[in-house]
Amino acid sequence: MSSSDRSQAVGVKTYEVRTYGCQMNVHDSERLSGLLEDAGYVRAPEGSDGDADVVVFNTCAVRENADNKLYGNLGHLAPKKTQRPGMQIAVGGCLAQKDRDTIVKRAPWVDVVFGTHNIGKLPVLLERARVQEEAQVEIAESLEAFPSTLPTRRESAYAAWVSISVGCNNTCTFCIVPALRGKEKDRRPGDILAEVEALVAEGVSEITLLGQNVNAYGSDIGDREAFSKLLRACGTLDGLERVRFTSPHPRDFTDDVIAAMAETPNAMPQLHMPLQSGSDTVLKAMRRSYRQERYLGIIEKVRAAIPHAAITTDIIVGFPGETEEDFEQTLHVVREARFAQAFTFQYSKRPGTPAATMENQIPKEVVQARYERLVALQEEISWEENKKQVGRTFELMVAEGEGRKDGATHRLSGRAPDNRLVHFTKPEQEVRPGDVVTVEITYAAPHHLLAEGPVLDVRRTRAGDAWEKRNAAEVATPAGVMLGLPKIGVPAPLPVATGSGCGS
C-alpha cells in the first residue's frame, strides 16, 4: 500500500505543490500550501511525484519553454489521474494568468485553472470542480485580497518572506510580469510590521521583504521614502536579527535607502541590484530608466556607506540589437562593480513582450558565445572577491539543507550577514538550523567559503528553538515534508538554462 493509499484509508487527502519561477511564486506557494492545509489536506510525502490527491502547478511565464515544460508535466500526470479516482490537478501562477482557457484545451484532464490575483480561491474551485465534474477556470483581472491575509505553510521555521507589495509599474520591453501581476499595490506599513512582529513571536529571526520592485514601495500610498522608513522600523523590533529585501530597481534606489541600510543594525550588508545590460543603448531599448553612470554611481555610494556589502545582479545577454560594443559595456560594468555573483540569462523571445517583435534578433551562436565570456569573467571575479574573505570572522545563521555534501564531509552550512554561503566544521555542541555560530574563513571557492577550523562560538537562539519544536511536531505527524523550495537568503545556483529574468 502506497503512502497516499494509507492516507486515503484514514480519510486524509494529500496535496503536492510544484513551484516554478521567482520568489513571488515561492511565497505564493507557501500561501497555497497553507490554504490546502486549512481545508484539511496534508502534504504528500517527499518524492511522491504526483502520487497525491491534489497536485498544484504554480507556474512561471518568464522562463524559456515554460509552456512546453508545463504540458510535458501535465502529460506525465494524465495516466496517474486515470488510475486514481478523485485525483485533481490545478494550474496557477503567471502562465495560467496568460494562457487561461488554452490550458484546459491542451490538457482537458486539468480540473482548475486560477490566476495570480485569486490564489485564495483554490480550495473553493477544487470543490466546485469535484461537485460539478467539470473544469473550473477563474482568472481575476485585479487583486482580490493581499496574499499575506491568507493562511501560510512557511518553508522555514527561522526565516520568512514578507510581501510588502504586489505588481509592478515598470514597462521593461523584455518582461511580461506587469501584464500578469498588474500595477503595483502596496500594503500599509502597519500591516507589514504587524506580520513581522507575529513572525518574530513565532521564533523567526530573519525576514526578507519581498516585492516585484521592492524599493518602489510607497508610490501607491504617496510616500517616496516609505521603503527606507520601513527598513528603519524593522530595526526597532526586538528578536529580529536579520533583514533582507529583493528585488530593487536602480531607478528607485535613493540615498535615503542607502542611509537606512547603513544605519539599521539588522539590515544585512547585502544588495541584489539587477543591471540587465551595461550599454546605455540597450538599456534604452529595454525601457530601463537608468544608464551605466547612474548604476555605477549607486554601487559606489553603497560601497562607501557599507564597505563590506556583497552585491549581486541579473544580466541579460543578447538582447535584440546588442552589438559587440554594447556587450563590451556590460563586461566593463561587471569589472567595475565586482559583483559577488551574477545571475546571467540568454535573451529569448517571450510572446506578448515588445522585445519579441524587435528587429535585429541576435543569432543563437553569438548569444551563446557572449554568455560564456560573461560567465567566465564573473566566475573569476566571484572567486577573487571570495578570496578576500579568507581570515575574516563571520557570524553565520545555520541553514537547513544548504550543504549537499555536509553529511559526507562532517560539516554544517550557514549564511554570513552578506549572504555568502559558508560550510563549517561541525562542532561537538549541538547546533540547530536558526542558531548562530562564529567562524573564521580559511578557504574560498567561487560560490562558497569554508571555515575548516573549530567553531569559535555557538549561540542557541529562539529561532533554533522554533526549528526544533517544528521538526519534532512534523516527525510526529504524517503532514510535514519539505517542498524543496528555496530557503530565505539563499540565492539560486548560477543559472545554466536560458531565460530573460523577471527581476526588477
Short mmCIF file of C-alpha atoms in Angstrom, two decimals, residues 18-484:
data_model
loop_
_atom_site.label_atom_id
_atom_site.label_comp_id
_atom_site.label_asym_id
_atom_site.label_seq_id
_atom_site.Cartn_x
_atom_site.Cartn_y
_atom_site.Cartn_z
CA ARG A 18 5.22 22.29 -7.65
CA THR A 19 6.74 25.76 -7.89
CA TYR A 20 8.50 27.42 -10.82
CA GLY A 21 9.99 30.89 -11.20
CA CYS A 22 10.66 33.80 -8.89
CA GLN A 23 10.50 34.43 -5.14
CA MET A 24 6.97 35.80 -5.53
CA ASN A 25 5.88 32.37 -6.75
CA VAL A 26 7.73 30.66 -3.90
CA HIS A 27 5.89 32.87 -1.42
CA ASP A 28 2.57 32.30 -3.21
CA SER A 29 3.17 28.54 -2.90
CA GLU A 30 3.52 28.93 0.85
CA ARG A 31 0.06 30.50 0.74
CA LEU A 32 -1.34 27.74 -1.47
CA SER A 33 0.02 25.12 0.94
CA GLY A 34 -1.50 27.00 3.86
CA LEU A 35 -4.88 27.21 2.13
CA LEU A 36 -4.91 23.49 1.38
CA GLU A 37 -3.87 22.54 4.92
CA ASP A 38 -6.53 24.91 6.26
CA ALA A 39 -9.01 22.98 4.09
CA GLY A 40 -7.94 19.66 5.65
CA TYR A 41 -5.31 18.38 3.21
CA VAL A 42 -1.89 17.14 4.34
CA ARG A 43 1.30 17.38 2.35
CA ALA A 44 2.21 14.28 0.35
CA PRO A 45 5.46 12.56 1.35
CA GLU A 46 8.66 13.75 -0.31
CA GLY A 47 9.27 12.12 -3.67
CA SER A 48 5.57 11.46 -4.29
CA ASP A 49 5.95 12.55 -7.94
CA GLY A 50 2.27 13.20 -8.47
CA ASP A 51 1.04 10.45 -6.15
CA ALA A 52 -1.30 12.84 -4.30
CA ASP A 53 -5.00 13.68 -4.25
CA VAL A 54 -4.31 17.23 -5.42
CA VAL A 55 -1.31 18.36 -7.48
CA VAL A 56 -0.90 22.12 -7.94
CA PHE A 57 1.41 23.69 -10.52
CA ASN A 58 2.41 27.27 -9.63
CA THR A 59 3.77 28.37 -12.99
CA CYS A 60 6.11 30.99 -14.41
CA ALA A 61 5.66 32.69 -17.81
CA VAL A 62 9.17 34.13 -17.93
CA ARG A 63 11.42 31.11 -18.32
CA GLU A 64 12.09 29.78 -21.80
CA ASN A 65 9.78 26.97 -22.93
CA ALA A 66 7.75 27.34 -19.73
CA ASP A 67 4.60 26.25 -21.52
CA ASN A 68 6.21 23.16 -23.08
CA LYS A 69 7.55 22.10 -19.68
CA LEU A 70 4.13 22.56 -18.09
CA TYR A 71 2.32 20.48 -20.69
CA GLY A 72 5.01 17.82 -20.50
CA ASN A 73 4.50 17.56 -16.74
CA LEU A 74 0.71 17.57 -17.14
CA GLY A 75 1.01 14.78 -19.70
CA HIS A 76 3.05 12.76 -17.23
CA LEU A 77 0.20 13.02 -14.72
CA ALA A 78 -2.61 12.10 -17.14
CA PRO A 79 -2.26 8.30 -16.74
CA LYS A 80 -1.86 8.68 -12.96
CA LYS A 81 -5.13 10.54 -12.80
CA THR A 82 -6.85 7.80 -14.80
CA GLN A 83 -5.61 5.21 -12.31
CA ARG A 84 -6.51 7.31 -9.25
CA PRO A 85 -10.24 8.15 -8.92
CA GLY A 86 -10.86 11.56 -7.40
CA MET A 87 -7.38 12.96 -8.10
CA GLN A 88 -7.40 16.65 -9.05
CA ILE A 89 -4.88 18.82 -10.92
CA ALA A 90 -4.74 22.62 -10.62
CA VAL A 91 -2.65 25.12 -12.58
CA GLY A 92 -2.00 28.62 -11.24
CA GLY A 93 0.60 31.36 -11.49
CA CYS A 94 1.71 33.63 -14.31
CA LEU A 95 1.36 31.11 -17.16
CA ALA A 96 -2.21 30.39 -16.03
CA GLN A 97 -2.92 34.13 -15.94
CA LYS A 98 -1.58 34.42 -19.50
CA ASP A 99 -2.95 31.28 -21.19
CA ARG A 100 -6.30 30.87 -19.39
CA ASP A 101 -8.62 28.65 -21.46
CA THR A 102 -5.72 27.31 -23.53
CA ILE A 103 -4.59 25.11 -20.65
CA VAL A 104 -7.85 23.14 -20.43
CA LYS A 105 -8.00 22.82 -24.23
CA ARG A 106 -4.48 21.36 -24.39
CA ALA A 107 -4.82 19.33 -21.18
CA PRO A 108 -8.53 18.56 -20.65
CA TRP A 109 -7.74 16.45 -17.57
CA VAL A 110 -6.86 19.63 -15.61
CA ASP A 111 -9.55 20.42 -13.03
CA VAL A 112 -8.77 24.01 -12.00
CA VAL A 113 -7.03 26.99 -13.60
CA PHE A 114 -6.57 30.10 -11.43
CA GLY A 115 -4.53 33.27 -11.80
CA THR A 116 -2.09 35.37 -9.84
CA HIS A 117 -4.82 37.59 -8.36
CA ASN A 118 -7.11 34.93 -6.87
CA ILE A 119 -4.94 32.24 -5.28
CA GLY A 120 -7.25 32.35 -2.26
CA LYS A 121 -9.98 30.69 -4.35
CA LEU A 122 -8.11 27.40 -4.87
CA PRO A 123 -9.96 25.26 -2.27
CA VAL A 124 -13.35 26.56 -3.45
CA LEU A 125 -12.51 25.92 -7.10
CA LEU A 126 -11.32 22.37 -6.32
CA GLU A 127 -14.57 21.62 -4.51
CA ARG A 128 -16.66 23.16 -7.29
CA ALA A 129 -14.81 21.10 -9.92
CA ARG A 130 -15.44 17.94 -7.89
CA VAL A 131 -19.16 18.61 -7.43
CA GLN A 132 -19.85 19.85 -10.97
CA GLU A 133 -17.47 17.31 -12.54
CA GLU A 134 -16.07 19.88 -14.96
CA ALA A 135 -13.01 22.09 -15.15
CA GLN A 136 -13.15 25.44 -13.34
CA VAL A 137 -11.28 28.35 -14.96
CA GLU A 138 -11.31 31.54 -12.92
CA ILE A 139 -8.85 34.33 -13.69
CA ALA A 140 -9.31 37.56 -11.76
CA GLU A 141 -8.17 40.74 -13.54
CA SER A 142 -7.17 42.52 -10.35
CA LEU A 143 -6.08 41.60 -6.84
CA GLU A 144 -8.93 40.24 -4.72
CA ALA A 145 -7.08 40.07 -1.39
CA PHE A 146 -3.48 40.78 -0.47
CA PRO A 147 -1.77 37.35 -0.31
CA SER A 148 -0.47 37.96 3.21
CA THR A 149 -4.03 37.81 4.54
CA LEU A 150 -4.21 34.12 3.54
CA PRO A 151 -3.16 31.08 5.61
CA THR A 152 0.50 30.14 5.19
CA ARG A 153 2.55 26.99 5.43
CA ARG A 154 6.05 28.50 5.68
CA GLU A 155 9.01 26.52 4.42
CA SER A 156 11.32 27.61 7.23
CA ALA A 157 10.88 27.88 10.98
CA TYR A 158 13.59 30.52 11.36
CA ALA A 159 13.32 32.69 8.23
CA ALA A 160 10.36 34.09 6.31
CA TRP A 161 9.30 36.09 3.27
CA VAL A 162 7.18 39.16 3.98
CA SER A 163 5.44 40.60 0.93
CA ILE A 164 5.23 44.40 1.03
CA SER A 165 3.75 44.97 -2.43
CA VAL A 166 2.48 43.10 -5.47
CA GLY A 167 2.60 44.06 -9.12
CA CYS A 168 4.94 46.38 -10.99
CA ASN A 169 4.58 49.80 -12.68
CA ASN A 170 7.61 49.37 -14.95
CA THR A 171 7.31 48.66 -18.69
CA CYS A 172 10.55 46.79 -19.45
CA THR A 173 10.31 45.53 -23.02
CA PHE A 174 11.60 42.03 -22.17
CA CYS A 175 9.22 41.38 -19.28
CA ILE A 176 5.61 40.21 -19.22
CA VAL A 177 5.26 40.19 -15.43
CA PRO A 178 3.48 43.58 -15.09
CA ALA A 179 0.81 42.40 -17.54
CA LEU A 180 0.24 39.26 -15.45
CA ARG A 181 0.57 40.60 -11.90
CA GLY A 182 -0.89 44.05 -12.53
CA LYS A 183 0.02 47.52 -11.32
CA GLU A 184 1.86 47.91 -8.03
CA LYS A 185 -0.26 47.75 -4.90
CA ASP A 186 1.37 48.49 -1.55
CA ARG A 187 0.44 47.13 1.85
CA ARG A 188 0.01 49.56 4.72
CA PRO A 189 3.23 49.84 6.78
CA GLY A 190 1.34 48.95 9.97
CA ASP A 191 0.10 45.69 8.41
CA ILE A 192 3.61 44.75 7.30
CA LEU A 193 5.15 45.43 10.71
CA ALA A 194 2.34 43.55 12.44
CA GLU A 195 3.12 40.49 10.30
CA VAL A 196 6.85 40.80 11.03
CA GLU A 197 6.16 41.07 14.77
CA ALA A 198 3.92 37.99 14.63
CA LEU A 199 6.64 36.05 12.80
CA VAL A 200 9.27 37.07 15.35
CA ALA A 201 6.92 35.94 18.13
CA GLU A 202 6.85 32.52 16.44
CA GLY A 203 10.65 32.32 16.50
CA VAL A 204 11.57 33.76 13.10
CA SER A 205 14.82 35.74 13.29
CA GLU A 206 15.36 36.62 9.61
CA ILE A 207 12.91 38.17 7.18
CA THR A 208 13.18 39.10 3.51
CA LEU A 209 10.96 41.98 2.38
CA LEU A 210 9.55 40.96 -0.97
CA GLY A 211 8.20 42.91 -3.94
CA GLN A 212 8.37 42.81 -7.72
CA ASN A 213 10.04 46.22 -7.41
CA VAL A 214 10.58 46.32 -3.68
CA ASN A 215 12.15 49.75 -3.27
CA ALA A 216 9.36 51.46 -5.22
CA TYR A 217 7.27 50.76 -2.13
CA GLY A 218 5.38 53.89 -1.21
CA SER A 219 4.42 55.02 -4.71
CA ASP A 220 0.95 53.55 -4.24
CA ILE A 221 0.47 55.15 -0.82
CA GLY A 222 2.04 58.50 -1.67
CA ASP A 223 5.28 58.37 0.33
CA ARG A 224 8.51 58.16 -1.66
CA GLU A 225 10.57 57.47 1.49
CA ALA A 226 8.26 54.73 2.73
CA PHE A 227 10.74 51.93 1.98
CA SER A 228 13.63 53.47 3.93
CA LYS A 229 11.22 54.18 6.81
CA LEU A 230 10.11 50.53 6.72
CA LEU A 231 13.73 49.32 6.92
CA ARG A 232 14.37 51.57 9.91
CA ALA A 233 11.18 50.40 11.61
CA CYS A 234 12.31 46.78 11.23
CA GLY A 235 15.46 47.77 13.09
CA THR A 236 13.45 48.57 16.21
CA LEU A 237 11.89 45.10 16.56
CA ASP A 238 13.38 43.01 19.37
CA GLY A 239 14.30 39.49 18.27
CA LEU A 240 14.59 40.31 14.57
CA GLU A 241 18.25 39.68 13.80
CA ARG A 242 18.41 39.91 10.02
CA VAL A 243 16.50 41.92 7.42
CA ARG A 244 16.99 41.49 3.67
CA PHE A 245 14.99 42.62 0.64
CA THR A 246 14.56 41.70 -3.02
CA SER A 247 14.46 42.87 -5.74
CA PRO A 248 15.08 46.63 -6.04
CA HIS A 249 15.22 48.71 -9.23
CA PRO A 250 18.09 51.17 -9.81
CA ARG A 251 15.60 53.90 -10.77
CA ASP A 252 14.09 53.91 -7.29
CA PHE A 253 17.26 53.26 -5.30
CA THR A 254 17.61 56.56 -3.48
CA ASP A 255 20.13 57.90 -0.97
CA ASP A 256 17.68 57.54 1.93
CA VAL A 257 17.55 53.77 1.29
CA ILE A 258 21.36 53.53 1.35
CA ALA A 259 21.44 55.50 4.61
CA ALA A 260 18.77 53.26 6.14
CA MET A 261 20.73 50.13 5.16
CA ALA A 262 23.92 51.51 6.67
CA GLU A 263 22.32 52.81 9.89
CA THR A 264 19.91 49.97 10.69
CA PRO A 265 21.79 47.31 12.70
CA ASN A 266 19.80 44.30 11.47
CA ALA A 267 19.75 45.39 7.79
CA MET A 268 22.21 42.98 6.21
CA PRO A 269 25.22 44.19 4.14
CA GLN A 270 23.85 42.57 1.00
CA LEU A 271 22.21 44.01 -2.10
CA HIS A 272 20.75 42.37 -5.20
CA MET A 273 20.64 45.10 -7.85
CA PRO A 274 19.57 43.99 -11.36
CA LEU A 275 21.75 45.51 -14.11
CA GLN A 276 20.33 43.71 -17.19
CA SER A 277 22.83 45.46 -19.50
CA GLY A 278 25.78 47.82 -19.20
CA SER A 279 25.05 49.52 -22.53
CA ASP A 280 23.08 52.78 -22.49
CA THR A 281 21.74 51.96 -25.96
CA VAL A 282 20.45 48.56 -24.86
CA LEU A 283 19.09 49.92 -21.58
CA LYS A 284 17.07 52.45 -23.58
CA ALA A 285 15.75 49.68 -25.87
CA MET A 286 14.87 47.66 -22.74
CA ARG A 287 13.00 50.72 -21.43
CA ARG A 288 15.14 50.74 -18.30
CA SER A 289 15.08 54.22 -16.79
CA TYR A 290 18.74 54.44 -15.73
CA ARG A 291 22.06 54.42 -17.56
CA GLN A 292 25.51 52.97 -16.84
CA GLU A 293 26.77 56.05 -14.98
CA ARG A 294 23.74 56.10 -12.69
CA TYR A 295 24.07 52.37 -11.96
CA LEU A 296 27.78 52.52 -11.11
CA GLY A 297 27.11 55.63 -9.02
CA ILE A 298 24.68 53.64 -6.85
CA ILE A 299 27.25 50.86 -6.41
CA GLU A 300 29.89 53.42 -5.40
CA LYS A 301 27.57 55.02 -2.82
CA VAL A 302 26.61 51.63 -1.34
CA ARG A 303 30.26 50.62 -1.03
CA ALA A 304 31.14 53.95 0.60
CA ALA A 305 28.38 53.55 3.18
CA ILE A 306 28.69 49.76 3.64
CA PRO A 307 32.28 48.77 2.75
CA HIS A 308 31.79 45.00 3.09
CA ALA A 309 28.49 44.83 1.21
CA ALA A 310 28.15 41.87 -1.15
CA ILE A 311 26.37 42.98 -4.33
CA THR A 312 24.72 40.56 -6.76
CA THR A 313 22.91 41.23 -10.02
CA ASP A 314 20.92 39.96 -13.02
CA ILE A 315 22.23 40.33 -16.58
CA ILE A 316 20.60 39.55 -19.93
CA VAL A 317 22.93 38.69 -22.83
CA GLY A 318 21.94 39.02 -26.48
CA PHE A 319 19.04 41.47 -26.25
CA PRO A 320 17.79 42.42 -29.76
CA GLY A 321 20.17 44.86 -31.40
CA GLU A 322 23.01 44.24 -28.92
CA THR A 323 26.32 44.86 -30.72
CA GLU A 324 29.75 43.66 -29.69
CA GLU A 325 30.43 47.19 -28.41
CA ASP A 326 27.23 47.04 -26.32
CA PHE A 327 28.30 43.71 -24.85
CA GLU A 328 31.75 45.10 -24.03
CA GLN A 329 30.00 47.82 -22.00
CA THR A 330 28.30 45.09 -19.95
CA LEU A 331 31.69 43.45 -19.33
CA HIS A 332 33.03 46.88 -18.30
CA VAL A 333 30.31 47.31 -15.66
CA VAL A 334 30.94 43.78 -14.36
CA ARG A 335 34.64 44.60 -13.95
CA GLU A 336 33.88 47.92 -12.25
CA ALA A 337 31.09 46.69 -9.96
CA ARG A 338 32.86 43.48 -8.94
CA PHE A 339 29.68 41.57 -8.16
CA ALA A 340 29.84 38.77 -5.62
CA GLN A 341 27.63 36.81 -8.00
CA ALA A 342 25.69 37.44 -11.21
CA PHE A 343 22.64 35.56 -12.43
CA THR A 344 23.09 35.59 -16.19
CA PHE A 345 20.43 34.85 -18.79
CA GLN A 346 20.49 34.42 -22.54
CA TYR A 347 17.79 36.53 -24.11
CA SER A 348 14.99 34.57 -25.76
CA LYS A 349 11.67 35.80 -27.12
CA ARG A 350 8.69 35.99 -24.81
CA PRO A 351 5.35 36.20 -26.63
CA GLY A 352 3.45 39.29 -25.58
CA THR A 353 6.53 41.44 -24.90
CA PRO A 354 7.65 44.33 -27.17
CA ALA A 355 11.16 42.86 -27.43
CA ALA A 356 9.81 39.71 -29.10
CA THR A 357 8.96 41.66 -32.26
CA MET A 358 12.04 43.89 -32.35
CA GLU A 359 14.35 43.80 -35.33
CA ASN A 360 17.96 42.58 -35.17
CA GLN A 361 17.36 39.48 -33.06
CA ILE A 362 20.81 38.11 -32.22
CA PRO A 363 21.80 34.67 -33.64
CA LYS A 364 21.84 31.91 -31.04
CA GLU A 365 25.52 31.11 -31.54
CA VAL A 366 26.50 34.75 -30.93
CA VAL A 367 24.40 34.90 -27.75
CA GLN A 368 25.93 31.65 -26.51
CA ALA A 369 29.49 32.86 -27.11
CA ARG A 370 28.86 36.15 -25.29
CA TYR A 371 27.14 34.32 -22.44
CA GLU A 372 30.16 32.05 -21.96
CA ARG A 373 32.53 35.04 -21.93
CA LEU A 374 30.40 36.80 -19.33
CA VAL A 375 30.13 33.74 -17.10
CA ALA A 376 33.91 33.17 -17.29
CA LEU A 377 34.61 36.79 -16.27
CA GLN A 378 32.11 36.71 -13.41
CA GLU A 379 33.45 33.37 -12.14
CA GLU A 380 36.92 34.93 -11.97
CA ILE A 381 35.63 37.99 -10.10
CA SER A 382 33.46 35.91 -7.72
CA TRP A 383 36.48 33.83 -6.79
CA GLU A 384 38.70 36.89 -6.29
CA GLU A 385 36.07 38.57 -4.11
CA ASN A 386 35.60 35.40 -2.06
CA LYS A 387 39.37 35.09 -1.52
CA LYS A 388 39.24 38.50 0.19
CA GLN A 389 37.06 36.92 2.88
CA VAL A 390 39.77 34.46 4.00
CA GLY A 391 40.85 35.32 7.54
CA ARG A 392 37.66 37.22 8.33
CA THR A 393 35.39 36.17 11.19
CA PHE A 394 31.66 35.81 10.48
CA GLU A 395 28.54 35.12 12.46
CA LEU A 396 26.62 32.51 10.46
CA MET A 397 22.96 31.68 10.74
CA VAL A 398 22.92 27.90 10.49
CA ALA A 399 20.92 26.78 7.47
CA GLU A 400 18.87 23.70 6.70
CA GLY A 401 19.64 21.64 3.61
CA GLU A 402 22.16 24.03 2.05
CA GLY A 403 25.25 21.84 2.05
CA ARG A 404 24.62 18.85 -0.21
CA LYS A 405 27.86 17.20 0.89
CA ASP A 406 27.63 18.11 4.58
CA GLY A 407 26.89 14.55 5.64
CA ALA A 408 29.97 13.16 3.91
CA THR A 409 32.28 15.99 4.97
CA HIS A 410 31.01 16.21 8.58
CA ARG A 411 30.25 19.88 8.04
CA LEU A 412 27.27 22.15 8.51
CA SER A 413 26.35 25.17 6.41
CA GLY A 414 25.21 28.69 7.12
CA ARG A 415 24.81 32.16 5.70
CA ALA A 416 27.06 35.08 6.57
CA PRO A 417 25.45 38.51 7.07
CA ASP A 418 26.38 39.37 3.47
CA ASN A 419 24.56 36.18 2.36
CA ARG A 420 27.67 34.25 1.32
CA LEU A 421 27.31 30.50 1.80
CA VAL A 422 29.81 29.07 4.30
CA HIS A 423 30.44 25.40 5.07
CA PHE A 424 31.95 24.95 8.54
CA THR A 425 33.29 22.15 10.71
CA LYS A 426 30.56 20.53 12.77
CA PRO A 427 31.15 21.37 16.45
CA GLU A 428 30.75 18.89 19.29
CA GLN A 429 27.98 21.05 20.73
CA GLU A 430 24.55 20.55 19.18
CA VAL A 431 23.76 23.16 16.54
CA ARG A 432 20.30 23.59 15.04
CA PRO A 433 19.09 25.48 11.95
CA GLY A 434 18.40 29.04 13.10
CA ASP A 435 21.20 29.01 15.70
CA VAL A 436 24.20 31.32 15.20
CA VAL A 437 27.85 30.23 15.09
CA THR A 438 31.03 32.30 14.86
CA VAL A 439 33.73 31.01 12.50
CA GLU A 440 36.91 32.12 10.76
CA ILE A 441 37.09 31.70 6.97
CA THR A 442 40.01 29.53 5.84
CA TYR A 443 39.33 28.83 2.15
CA ALA A 444 37.43 30.38 -0.75
CA ALA A 445 35.81 28.85 -3.82
CA PRO A 446 33.87 30.84 -6.46
CA HIS A 447 30.47 30.06 -4.94
CA HIS A 448 31.14 29.23 -1.29
CA LEU A 449 33.54 29.67 1.61
CA LEU A 450 35.00 27.14 4.06
CA ALA A 451 35.68 27.51 7.79
CA GLU A 452 37.79 24.41 8.43
CA GLY A 453 38.95 25.33 11.94
CA PRO A 454 36.99 24.86 15.16
CA VAL A 455 33.83 26.88 15.64
CA LEU A 456 34.67 29.89 17.81
CA ASP A 457 31.25 30.29 19.40
CA VAL A 458 27.76 28.77 19.34
CA ARG A 459 24.72 30.85 20.25
CA ARG A 460 21.47 28.97 20.71
CA THR A 461 18.54 31.10 19.57
CA ARG A 462 14.77 31.31 19.74
CA ALA A 463 14.86 30.57 16.00
CA GLY A 464 16.68 27.30 16.73
CA ASP A 465 14.08 26.52 19.40
CA ALA A 466 11.34 27.15 16.81
CA TRP A 467 13.03 24.83 14.31
CA GLU A 468 13.40 22.11 16.96
CA LYS A 469 9.76 22.43 18.00
CA ARG A 470 8.50 22.34 14.42
CA ASN A 471 10.74 19.44 13.47
CA ALA A 472 9.52 17.40 16.43
CA ALA A 473 5.89 18.14 15.51
CA GLU A 474 6.41 17.11 11.88
CA VAL A 475 8.12 13.86 12.83
CA ALA A 476 5.10 13.07 14.98
CA THR A 477 2.57 13.67 12.17
CA PRO A 478 2.30 12.49 8.55
CA ALA A 479 1.94 16.00 7.20
CA GLY A 480 5.39 17.53 7.25
CA VAL A 481 7.89 17.11 4.47
CA MET A 482 9.74 19.86 2.69
CA LEU A 483 8.84 21.02 -0.82
CA GLY A 484 12.43 21.61 -1.81
#
